[in-house]
Amino acid sequence: MIEIGRVCLKIAGRDGGKKAVVVDILDNNYVVIAGETRKRKCNVNHLEFLNKTVKIKKGASDAELEKALKSEGIILRKTKPKKAGPRPLRQHKARPMVKPETVARKKKTKEAKPETGPETIAKPETKTEPGADTKTLNQKEKAKTSKPAAKAAKKAVNS
Amino acid sequence: MVAPRFRSRTFRRIKVKTPGNRNTIHYRLRKPAKAQCGKCGRPLQGVARARPIQLRRFSRSQKRPERPFGGVLCSSCTRDELRARAK
Ligand SMILES: [Zn+2]
């Protein structure tokens, strides 16, 4: 059953369901196949041998294989020849958006603080009635400028 | 006292040793059931078992086997199916 030129179906792995032809027999368990799959060594247990054969010789070239496989309706998958020389270094993907965003947010908060500061201090001065005591005015101003000062002012009022 | 929602067994319990050398119980959602073969019902190998949010972190090949019917049929049922389709 296993011979050079036997059409087979690959049942296992990512090439599962693809048809191929036995090109070479390595030993009892392994054969070399080519066809819709990649040209590769393959375990016999991962193949289903079909009732068809194709006339090819051992070590047939790609052109010969292509011709022979046409009769079975199998399109030969071609792999690019490997490039000679050293591999090109991997180029890491740039991450442009992460750092600028965080910087921008920080800047906004810094700008916001000084803007709000003078406004809050300025408002109570206009709202306060002219008849109010000078002592209470000072306490109010202190309360809005800083939190610890506000606590101290409250204590003073309670006592 | 534990929060009422943690008193049922919908959450799984994990014993954690805190940095302050205290043993506490943490509550996590349970894992989903194992994936099964659509034909014979056998549990599938190589299929990630995690919540959808965690699955999102995995690559495609980490989630299921890289073959036709991967993550749907078991390996032996896949072979049968492919043989049947070729005829
Ligand atoms: Zn199955």
PDB file of N, CA, C and O in Angstrom, chain A residues 105-141:
ATOM      1  N   ARG A 105      -1.752  64.208  30.762  1.00  0.00           N
ATOM      2  CA  ARG A 105      -2.675  64.242  31.899  1.00  0.00           C
ATOM      3  C   ARG A 105      -2.050  64.953  33.085  1.00  0.00           C
ATOM      4  O   ARG A 105      -2.663  65.762  33.746  1.00  0.00           O
ATOM      5  N   LYS A 106      -0.775  64.631  33.363  1.00  0.00           N
ATOM      6  CA  LYS A 106      -0.089  65.257  34.492  1.00  0.00           C
ATOM      7  C   LYS A 106      -0.037  66.764  34.325  1.00  0.00           C
ATOM      8  O   LYS A 106      -0.254  67.531  35.260  1.00  0.00           O
ATOM      9  N   LYS A 107       0.245  67.209  33.106  1.00  0.00           N
ATOM     10  CA  LYS A 107       0.355  68.636  32.832  1.00  0.00           C
ATOM     11  C   LYS A 107      -0.963  69.341  33.124  1.00  0.00           C
ATOM     12  O   LYS A 107      -1.007  70.391  33.736  1.00  0.00           O
ATOM     13  N   LYS A 108      -2.073  68.696  32.712  1.00  0.00           N
ATOM     14  CA  LYS A 108      -3.395  69.296  32.909  1.00  0.00           C
ATOM     15  C   LYS A 108      -3.677  69.555  34.382  1.00  0.00           C
ATOM     16  O   LYS A 108      -4.130  70.602  34.778  1.00  0.00           O
ATOM     17  N   THR A 109      -3.356  68.531  35.222  1.00  0.00           N
ATOM     18  CA  THR A 109      -3.637  68.668  36.648  1.00  0.00           C
ATOM     19  C   THR A 109      -2.798  69.794  37.258  1.00  0.00           C
ATOM     20  O   THR A 109      -3.267  70.519  38.124  1.00  0.00           O
ATOM     21  N   LYS A 110      -1.550  69.898  36.780  1.00  0.00           N
ATOM     22  CA  LYS A 110      -0.668  70.950  37.313  1.00  0.00           C
ATOM     23  C   LYS A 110      -1.217  72.336  36.974  1.00  0.00           C
ATOM     24  O   LYS A 110      -1.191  73.249  37.787  1.00  0.00           O
ATOM     25  N   GLU A 111      -1.697  72.456  35.755  1.00  0.00           N
ATOM     26  CA  GLU A 111      -2.223  73.754  35.310  1.00  0.00           C
ATOM     27  C   GLU A 111      -3.507  74.124  36.044  1.00  0.00           C
ATOM     28  O   GLU A 111      -3.758  75.274  36.360  1.00  0.00           O
ATOM     29  N   ALA A 112      -4.310  73.089  36.331  1.00  0.00           N
ATOM     30  CA  ALA A 112      -5.638  73.328  36.920  1.00  0.00           C
ATOM     31  C   ALA A 112      -5.526  73.890  38.344  1.00  0.00           C
ATOM     32  O   ALA A 112      -6.313  74.736  38.740  1.00  0.00           O
ATOM     33  N   LYS A 113      -4.557  73.403  39.106  1.00  0.00           N
ATOM     34  CA  LYS A 113      -4.473  73.798  40.518  1.00  0.00           C
ATOM     35  C   LYS A 113      -4.286  75.304  40.730  1.00  0.00           C
ATOM     36  O   LYS A 113      -5.064  75.912  41.469  1.00  0.00           O
ATOM     37  N   PRO A 114      -3.295  75.906  40.119  1.00  0.00           N
ATOM     38  CA  PRO A 114      -3.110  77.354  40.323  1.00  0.00           C
ATOM     39  C   PRO A 114      -4.295  78.198  39.840  1.00  0.00           C
ATOM     40  O   PRO A 114      -4.594  79.230  40.432  1.00  0.00           O
ATOM     41  N   GLU A 115      -4.979  77.692  38.795  1.00  0.00           N
ATOM     42  CA  GLU A 115      -6.134  78.456  38.273  1.00  0.00           C
ATOM     43  C   GLU A 115      -7.262  78.527  39.299  1.00  0.00           C
ATOM     44  O   GLU A 115      -7.846  79.568  39.535  1.00  0.00           O
ATOM     45  N   THR A 116      -7.564  77.398  39.932  1.00  0.00           N
ATOM     46  CA  THR A 116      -8.700  77.348  40.871  1.00  0.00           C
ATOM     47  C   THR A 116      -8.368  78.069  42.182  1.00  0.00           C
ATOM     48  O   THR A 116      -9.259  78.583  42.840  1.00  0.00           O
ATOM     49  N   GLY A 117      -7.086  78.032  42.543  1.00  0.00           N
ATOM     50  CA  GLY A 117      -6.664  78.613  43.829  1.00  0.00           C
ATOM     51  C   GLY A 117      -7.112  80.055  44.036  1.00  0.00           C
ATOM     52  O   GLY A 117      -7.898  80.332  44.946  1.00  0.00           O
ATOM     53  N   PRO A 118      -6.666  80.993  43.214  1.00  0.00           N
ATOM     54  CA  PRO A 118      -6.984  82.414  43.403  1.00  0.00           C
ATOM     55  C   PRO A 118      -8.489  82.720  43.324  1.00  0.00           C
ATOM     56  O   PRO A 118      -8.972  83.588  44.044  1.00  0.00           O
ATOM     57  N   GLU A 119      -9.219  81.944  42.487  1.00  0.00           N
ATOM     58  CA  GLU A 119     -10.663  82.189  42.338  1.00  0.00           C
ATOM     59  C   GLU A 119     -11.417  81.980  43.648  1.00  0.00           C
ATOM     60  O   GLU A 119     -12.231  82.794  44.058  1.00  0.00           O
ATOM     61  N   THR A 120     -11.102  80.846  44.300  1.00  0.00           N
ATOM     62  CA  THR A 120     -11.814  80.525  45.547  1.00  0.00           C
ATOM     63  C   THR A 120     -11.523  81.569  46.622  1.00  0.00           C
ATOM     64  O   THR A 120     -12.372  81.878  47.455  1.00  0.00           O
ATOM     65  N   ILE A 121     -10.297  82.059  46.602  1.00  0.00           N
ATOM     66  CA  ILE A 121      -9.939  83.071  47.611  1.00  0.00           C
ATOM     67  C   ILE A 121     -10.629  84.397  47.294  1.00  0.00           C
ATOM     68  O   ILE A 121     -11.101  85.090  48.175  1.00  0.00           O
ATOM     69  N   ALA A 122     -10.722  84.688  45.995  1.00  0.00           N
ATOM     70  CA  ALA A 122     -11.267  85.985  45.580  1.00  0.00           C
ATOM     71  C   ALA A 122     -12.775  86.085  45.836  1.00  0.00           C
ATOM     72  O   ALA A 122     -13.268  87.139  46.206  1.00  0.00           O
ATOM     73  N   LYS A 123     -13.513  84.956  45.685  1.00  0.00           N
ATOM     74  CA  LYS A 123     -14.980  84.996  45.783  1.00  0.00           C
ATOM     75  C   LYS A 123     -15.502  85.441  47.158  1.00  0.00           C
ATOM     76  O   LYS A 123     -16.364  86.310  47.242  1.00  0.00           O
ATOM     77  N   PRO A 124     -15.016  84.812  48.255  1.00  0.00           N
ATOM     78  CA  PRO A 124     -15.582  85.184  49.563  1.00  0.00           C
ATOM     79  C   PRO A 124     -15.443  86.675  49.889  1.00  0.00           C
ATOM     80  O   PRO A 124     -16.290  87.232  50.584  1.00  0.00           O
ATOM     81  N   GLU A 125     -14.414  87.288  49.387  1.00  0.00           N
ATOM     82  CA  GLU A 125     -14.199  88.716  49.681  1.00  0.00           C
ATOM     83  C   GLU A 125     -15.359  89.564  49.137  1.00  0.00           C
ATOM     84  O   GLU A 125     -15.833  90.482  49.802  1.00  0.00           O
ATOM     85  N   THR A 126     -15.826  89.205  47.940  1.00  0.00           N
ATOM     86  CA  THR A 126     -16.922  89.978  47.328  1.00  0.00           C
ATOM     87  C   THR A 126     -18.258  89.665  47.997  1.00  0.00           C
ATOM     88  O   THR A 126     -19.102  90.534  48.153  1.00  0.00           O
ATOM     89  N   LYS A 127     -18.423  88.352  48.408  1.00  0.00           N
ATOM     90  CA  LYS A 127     -19.730  87.936  48.941  1.00  0.00           C
ATOM     91  C   LYS A 127     -19.979  88.440  50.371  1.00  0.00           C
ATOM     92  O   LYS A 127     -21.117  88.632  50.782  1.00  0.00           O
ATOM     93  N   THR A 128     -18.910  88.569  51.139  1.00  0.00           N
ATOM     94  CA  THR A 128     -19.071  88.925  52.567  1.00  0.00           C
ATOM     95  C   THR A 128     -19.746  90.284  52.725  1.00  0.00           C
ATOM     96  O   THR A 128     -19.499  91.211  51.944  1.00  0.00           O
ATOM     97  N   GLU A 129     -20.627  90.323  53.758  1.00  0.00           N
ATOM     98  CA  GLU A 129     -21.372  91.585  53.988  1.00  0.00           C
ATOM     99  C   GLU A 129     -20.453  92.635  54.605  1.00  0.00           C
ATOM    100  O   GLU A 129     -19.507  92.285  55.325  1.00  0.00           O
ATOM    101  N   PRO A 130     -20.749  93.889  54.359  1.00  0.00           N
ATOM    102  CA  PRO A 130     -19.894  94.952  54.884  1.00  0.00           C
ATOM    103  C   PRO A 130     -19.946  95.038  56.417  1.00  0.00           C
ATOM    104  O   PRO A 130     -18.978  95.442  57.041  1.00  0.00           O
ATOM    105  N   GLY A 131     -21.070  94.602  57.044  1.00  0.00           N
ATOM    106  CA  GLY A 131     -21.225  94.721  58.493  1.00  0.00           C
ATOM    107  C   GLY A 131     -20.491  93.658  59.290  1.00  0.00           C
ATOM    108  O   GLY A 131     -20.407  93.736  60.504  1.00  0.00           O
ATOM    109  N   ALA A 132     -19.968  92.585  58.627  1.00  0.00           N
ATOM    110  CA  ALA A 132     -19.337  91.474  59.330  1.00  0.00           C
ATOM    111  C   ALA A 132     -18.057  91.912  60.045  1.00  0.00           C
ATOM    112  O   ALA A 132     -17.390  92.849  59.615  1.00  0.00           O
ATOM    113  N   ASP A 133     -17.727  91.183  61.124  1.00  0.00           N
ATOM    114  CA  ASP A 133     -16.531  91.537  61.897  1.00  0.00           C
ATOM    115  C   ASP A 133     -15.265  91.175  61.108  1.00  0.00           C
ATOM    116  O   ASP A 133     -15.275  90.262  60.300  1.00  0.00           O
ATOM    117  N   THR A 134     -14.228  91.890  61.405  1.00  0.00           N
ATOM    118  CA  THR A 134     -12.945  91.626  60.723  1.00  0.00           C
ATOM    119  C   THR A 134     -12.371  90.279  61.147  1.00  0.00           C
ATOM    120  O   THR A 134     -11.724  89.592  60.362  1.00  0.00           O
ATOM    121  N   LYS A 135     -12.586  89.894  62.425  1.00  0.00           N
ATOM    122  CA  LYS A 135     -12.038  88.610  62.922  1.00  0.00           C
ATOM    123  C   LYS A 135     -12.630  87.418  62.147  1.00  0.00           C
ATOM    124  O   LYS A 135     -11.916  86.530  61.706  1.00  0.00           O
ATOM    125  N   THR A 136     -13.985  87.408  61.977  1.00  0.00           N
ATOM    126  CA  THR A 136     -14.634  86.297  61.280  1.00  0.00           C
ATOM    127  C   THR A 136     -14.214  86.245  59.815  1.00  0.00           C
ATOM    128  O   THR A 136     -14.053  85.165  59.242  1.00  0.00           O
ATOM    129  N   LEU A 137     -13.995  87.423  59.240  1.00  0.00           N
ATOM    130  CA  LEU A 137     -13.541  87.482  57.836  1.00  0.00           C
ATOM    131  C   LEU A 137     -12.218  86.739  57.684  1.00  0.00           C
ATOM    132  O   LEU A 137     -12.038  85.921  56.787  1.00  0.00           O
ATOM    133  N   ASN A 138     -11.299  87.043  58.580  1.00  0.00           N
ATOM    134  CA  ASN A 138      -9.982  86.403  58.510  1.00  0.00           C
ATOM    135  C   ASN A 138     -10.100  84.882  58.643  1.00  0.00           C
ATOM    136  O   ASN A 138      -9.428  84.147  57.928  1.00  0.00           O
ATOM    137  N   GLN A 139     -10.971  84.446  59.548  1.00  0.00           N
ATOM    138  CA  GLN A 139     -11.152  83.007  59.749  1.00  0.00           C
ATOM    139  C   GLN A 139     -11.682  82.330  58.486  1.00  0.00           C
ATOM    140  O   GLN A 139     -11.227  81.262  58.107  1.00  0.00           O
ATOM    141  N   LYS A 140     -12.653  82.997  57.842  1.00  0.00           N
ATOM    142  CA  LYS A 140     -13.227  82.433  56.615  1.00  0.00           C
ATOM    143  C   LYS A 140     -12.173  82.293  55.521  1.00  0.00           C
ATOM    144  O   LYS A 140     -12.108  81.296  54.808  1.00  0.00           O
ATOM    145  N   GLU A 141     -11.394  83.317  55.391  1.00  0.00           N
ATOM    146  CA  GLU A 141     -10.339  83.287  54.364  1.00  0.00           C
ATOM    147  C   GLU A 141      -9.371  82.124  54.614  1.00  0.00           C
ATOM    148  O   GLU A 141      -9.012  81.386  53.705  1.00  0.00           O
TER     149      GLU A 141
END
